[in-house]
CSV table of C-alpha atoms in Angstrom, one decimal:
chain,number,residue,atom,x,y,z
A,1,UNK,CA,7.7,20.8,14.7
A,2,UNK,CA,4.6,20.2,12.6
A,3,UNK,CA,2.1,23.0,12.7
A,4,UNK,CA,-0.9,20.8,12.0
A,5,UNK,CA,-3.1,18.4,14.0
A,6,UNK,CA,-4.8,15.5,12.4
A,7,UNK,CA,-6.6,12.5,13.8
A,8,UNK,CA,-4.3,9.4,13.9
A,9,UNK,CA,-6.6,7.1,12.0
A,10,UNK,CA,-9.9,7.0,10.1
A,11,UNK,CA,-12.0,4.4,8.3
A,12,UNK,CA,-14.0,4.8,5.2
A,13,UNK,CA,-16.2,2.4,3.2
A,14,UNK,CA,-15.3,1.9,-0.5
A,15,UNK,CA,-17.3,4.2,-2.8
A,16,UNK,CA,-18.0,6.7,0.0
A,17,UNK,CA,-16.5,10.1,0.4
A,18,UNK,CA,-13.6,10.3,2.8
A,19,UNK,CA,-13.3,13.6,4.7
A,20,UNK,CA,-10.0,14.1,6.4
A,21,UNK,CA,-9.8,17.1,8.8
A,22,UNK,CA,-6.7,19.1,9.7
A,23,UNK,CA,-6.3,21.9,12.2
A,24,UNK,CA,-3.7,24.6,11.6
A,25,UNK,CA,-4.7,27.3,14.0
A,26,UNK,CA,-1.2,29.1,13.9
A,27,UNK,CA,-1.0,29.3,10.1
A,28,UNK,CA,0.4,32.6,8.9
A,29,UNK,CA,-0.9,34.7,6.0
A,30,UNK,CA,1.6,33.6,3.5
A,31,UNK,CA,1.5,29.9,4.3
A,32,UNK,CA,-0.3,27.4,2.0
A,33,UNK,CA,-2.0,24.2,3.1
A,34,UNK,CA,-0.5,21.2,1.3
A,35,UNK,CA,-1.8,17.6,1.3
A,36,UNK,CA,0.3,14.6,0.5
A,37,UNK,CA,-0.2,10.9,1.0
A,38,UNK,CA,2.1,8.0,1.4
A,39,UNK,CA,1.2,4.5,0.5
A,40,UNK,CA,3.1,1.9,2.4
A,41,UNK,CA,6.9,1.8,1.5
A,42,UNK,CA,6.6,4.4,-1.2
A,43,UNK,CA,7.5,8.1,-1.4
A,44,UNK,CA,4.9,10.7,-0.6
A,45,UNK,CA,2.5,11.7,-3.4
A,46,UNK,CA,1.3,15.2,-3.9
A,47,UNK,CA,-2.5,15.6,-3.8
A,48,UNK,CA,-3.5,19.2,-3.6
A,49,UNK,CA,-2.7,22.6,-2.1
A,50,UNK,CA,-4.4,25.9,-1.4
A,51,UNK,CA,-4.0,29.3,0.2
A,52,UNK,CA,-7.5,30.4,1.1
A,53,UNK,CA,-9.9,29.4,-1.7
A,54,UNK,CA,-11.3,26.0,-2.0
A,55,UNK,CA,-9.5,23.9,-4.6
A,56,UNK,CA,-10.4,20.8,-6.7
A,57,UNK,CA,-8.4,18.6,-8.9
A,58,UNK,CA,-8.8,15.1,-10.4
A,59,UNK,CA,-7.7,13.5,-7.1
A,60,UNK,CA,-9.5,15.5,-4.4
A,61,UNK,CA,-11.1,18.7,-3.1
A,62,UNK,CA,-9.6,20.9,-0.4
A,63,UNK,CA,-12.0,23.0,1.7
A,64,UNK,CA,-10.3,25.7,3.8
A,65,UNK,CA,-12.3,27.6,6.4
A,66,UNK,CA,-12.7,31.3,6.1
A,67,UNK,CA,-10.4,32.0,9.1
A,68,UNK,CA,-7.9,29.4,7.6
A,69,UNK,CA,-7.4,27.7,10.9
A,70,UNK,CA,-8.6,24.4,9.6
A,71,UNK,CA,-9.2,22.5,6.4
A,72,UNK,CA,-10.7,19.3,5.1
A,73,UNK,CA,-9.4,17.0,2.3
A,74,UNK,CA,-12.2,15.3,0.5
A,75,UNK,CA,-11.8,12.1,-1.6
A,76,UNK,CA,-15.2,12.0,-3.3
A,77,UNK,CA,-15.3,8.2,-4.0
A,78,UNK,CA,-12.8,6.4,-2.0
A,79,UNK,CA,-11.3,3.2,-3.4
A,80,UNK,CA,-9.2,0.5,-1.8
A,81,UNK,CA,-6.1,2.1,-3.4
A,82,UNK,CA,-6.7,5.2,-1.4
A,83,UNK,CA,-5.6,3.4,1.8
A,84,UNK,CA,-2.6,5.4,2.9
A,85,UNK,CA,-1.2,7.9,5.4
A,86,UNK,CA,-2.4,11.4,4.6
A,87,UNK,CA,-0.3,14.4,5.6
A,88,UNK,CA,-1.6,17.9,6.0
A,89,UNK,CA,1.3,20.4,5.9
A,90,UNK,CA,1.5,24.2,6.1
A,91,UNK,CA,4.3,25.9,4.3
A,92,UNK,CA,5.2,28.9,2.3
A,93,UNK,CA,5.0,28.4,-1.4
A,94,UNK,CA,7.6,25.8,-2.7
A,95,UNK,CA,9.6,28.6,-4.3
A,96,UNK,CA,10.5,29.8,-0.8
A,97,UNK,CA,12.9,26.9,-0.5
A,98,UNK,CA,11.6,25.6,2.8
A,99,UNK,CA,11.3,21.9,3.2
A,100,UNK,CA,8.0,20.3,4.0
A,101,UNK,CA,7.8,19.2,7.6
A,102,UNK,CA,5.7,16.1,8.1
A,103,UNK,CA,3.7,15.5,11.2
A,104,UNK,CA,2.2,12.1,12.1
A,105,UNK,CA,-0.6,12.3,9.5
A,106,UNK,CA,-3.9,10.3,9.4
A,107,UNK,CA,-3.9,6.7,8.5
A,108,UNK,CA,-6.9,6.1,6.2
A,109,UNK,CA,-8.2,2.6,5.8
A,110,UNK,CA,-10.7,2.1,3.0
A,111,UNK,CA,-12.7,-1.0,3.5
A,112,UNK,CA,-14.7,-3.1,1.0
B,1,UNK,CA,3.5,15.4,-13.1
B,2,UNK,CA,7.3,15.8,-12.6
B,3,UNK,CA,9.2,12.7,-11.8
B,4,UNK,CA,12.0,12.1,-9.2
B,5,UNK,CA,13.9,8.9,-9.3
B,6,UNK,CA,16.1,7.2,-6.7
B,7,UNK,CA,18.7,4.6,-7.1
B,8,UNK,CA,19.0,2.0,-5.7
B,9,UNK,CA,15.5,1.2,-4.5
B,10,UNK,CA,17.0,-1.1,-1.8
B,11,UNK,CA,20.4,-2.0,-0.6
B,12,UNK,CA,21.8,-4.4,2.0
B,13,UNK,CA,25.3,-3.7,3.2
B,14,UNK,CA,27.7,-4.8,5.9
B,15,UNK,CA,28.4,-2.7,8.9
B,16,UNK,CA,31.3,-0.3,8.3
B,17,UNK,CA,30.8,0.1,4.6
B,18,UNK,CA,29.6,3.2,2.8
B,19,UNK,CA,26.5,3.4,0.6
B,20,UNK,CA,25.7,6.0,-2.0
B,21,UNK,CA,22.1,6.9,-2.9
B,22,UNK,CA,21.3,8.9,-6.0
B,23,UNK,CA,18.3,11.2,-6.5
B,24,UNK,CA,17.5,12.6,-9.9
B,25,UNK,CA,14.9,15.0,-11.2
B,26,UNK,CA,14.0,13.5,-14.6
B,27,UNK,CA,12.1,16.2,-16.4
B,28,UNK,CA,12.9,19.4,-14.6
B,29,UNK,CA,15.8,21.2,-13.0
B,30,UNK,CA,16.0,21.4,-9.2
B,31,UNK,CA,18.2,23.9,-7.5
B,32,UNK,CA,17.1,22.6,-4.2
B,33,UNK,CA,16.6,19.0,-3.1
B,34,UNK,CA,15.8,17.6,0.3
B,35,UNK,CA,16.8,14.3,2.0
B,36,UNK,CA,14.5,12.7,4.5
B,37,UNK,CA,14.7,9.5,6.6
B,38,UNK,CA,11.8,7.4,7.8
B,39,UNK,CA,12.0,4.7,10.5
B,40,UNK,CA,9.2,2.1,10.7
B,41,UNK,CA,5.9,3.4,11.8
B,42,UNK,CA,7.2,6.9,12.0
B,43,UNK,CA,6.8,10.0,9.9
B,44,UNK,CA,9.4,11.5,7.5
B,45,UNK,CA,12.2,13.4,9.2
B,46,UNK,CA,14.1,16.0,7.3
B,47,UNK,CA,17.8,15.3,7.3
B,48,UNK,CA,19.2,18.0,5.1
B,49,UNK,CA,18.7,20.6,2.4
B,50,UNK,CA,20.8,20.3,-0.7
B,51,UNK,CA,21.5,23.3,-2.8
B,52,UNK,CA,23.1,23.0,-6.3
B,53,UNK,CA,26.7,24.2,-6.2
B,54,UNK,CA,26.9,24.8,-2.5
B,55,UNK,CA,27.2,23.0,0.8
B,56,UNK,CA,24.2,21.2,2.2
B,57,UNK,CA,22.4,22.5,5.3
B,58,UNK,CA,21.9,19.8,7.9
B,59,UNK,CA,19.1,19.5,10.5
B,60,UNK,CA,20.0,19.5,14.2
B,61,UNK,CA,21.3,16.1,15.2
B,62,UNK,CA,22.2,14.9,11.7
B,63,UNK,CA,26.0,14.3,11.4
B,64,UNK,CA,27.3,16.0,8.3
B,65,UNK,CA,30.4,13.9,8.2
B,66,UNK,CA,28.4,10.7,8.3
B,67,UNK,CA,25.8,11.7,5.8
B,68,UNK,CA,27.6,13.3,2.9
B,69,UNK,CA,25.5,15.2,0.4
B,70,UNK,CA,26.6,16.3,-3.0
B,71,UNK,CA,24.4,18.3,-5.4
B,72,UNK,CA,26.7,18.8,-8.3
B,73,UNK,CA,24.1,19.4,-11.0
B,74,UNK,CA,20.6,20.7,-11.3
B,75,UNK,CA,19.2,17.2,-11.8
B,76,UNK,CA,21.3,15.1,-9.4
B,77,UNK,CA,21.9,14.9,-5.7
B,78,UNK,CA,23.6,12.1,-3.9
B,79,UNK,CA,23.6,11.0,-0.3
B,80,UNK,CA,26.4,8.8,1.0
B,81,UNK,CA,26.0,7.1,4.3
B,82,UNK,CA,29.6,6.6,5.5
B,83,UNK,CA,30.6,3.7,7.8
B,84,UNK,CA,27.1,2.5,8.0
B,85,UNK,CA,25.9,0.8,11.2
B,86,UNK,CA,22.7,-1.1,11.9
B,87,UNK,CA,21.0,1.9,13.5
B,88,UNK,CA,21.3,3.7,10.1
B,89,UNK,CA,18.9,1.1,8.6
B,90,UNK,CA,16.0,3.2,7.4
B,91,UNK,CA,13.9,4.3,4.4
B,92,UNK,CA,15.7,7.3,2.8
B,93,UNK,CA,13.6,9.6,0.6
B,94,UNK,CA,14.6,12.6,-1.5
B,95,UNK,CA,12.5,15.3,-2.9
B,96,UNK,CA,13.0,18.0,-5.4
B,97,UNK,CA,11.4,21.4,-5.5
B,98,UNK,CA,9.4,22.2,-8.5
B,99,UNK,CA,7.5,25.4,-9.5
B,100,UNK,CA,4.5,24.9,-7.2
B,101,UNK,CA,5.1,21.8,-5.2
B,102,UNK,CA,7.7,19.3,-4.1
B,103,UNK,CA,8.0,16.0,-5.8
B,104,UNK,CA,9.3,13.0,-3.9
B,105,UNK,CA,11.3,10.0,-5.0
B,106,UNK,CA,10.2,6.4,-4.4
B,107,UNK,CA,12.6,6.0,-1.6
B,108,UNK,CA,15.6,3.7,-0.9
B,109,UNK,CA,15.4,1.1,1.8
B,110,UNK,CA,18.8,0.6,3.5
B,111,UNK,CA,19.5,-2.4,5.6
B,112,UNK,CA,22.8,-2.6,7.4
B,113,UNK,CA,23.8,-6.0,8.8
């Protein structure tokens, strides 16, 4: 079972920031927060991950609350190509060998 | 980033035939690969974990004799759907574990007539 809760869908205007929330209230101390996205009929694409500090890369920023029970993925300037299903997943570091378990994700629609 | 490929990208077969799907890690070695299945409008469901040189571990409800997995090298895992039926039609996706994240293949769409 997925250990995360995400809104089923969100809309965002092109050029605006898209803020995607995720609740993971049962996260344990050694579990990371991973974000992936899946564009229609493609394999999931890695976006970002973090443990407790905020993280930023060329794709997005990840804000994790101090108690680690929730996080927000921020796409700073959404484009039409960012329309996809976004999955928030908690898991031990990939070296643990555990598979990523996908919940239902958030379907993000970026509109012109 | 690391690349994982799958072949074929799509396949159509007759009911009762077997289909083999290949998953390759192109620029890194993967001791562990995972196979997922995704039905329309649903999320990815883990089918099995494939470890190089050993037997795969299947999730509950996944028939190991129907979905044969072979992970003979550090860069290749194969999934064979034996005696395929229309209900096996789905999007099959593999992933390979890298240093810090898992990388996913582009998926294989299987249609069984």
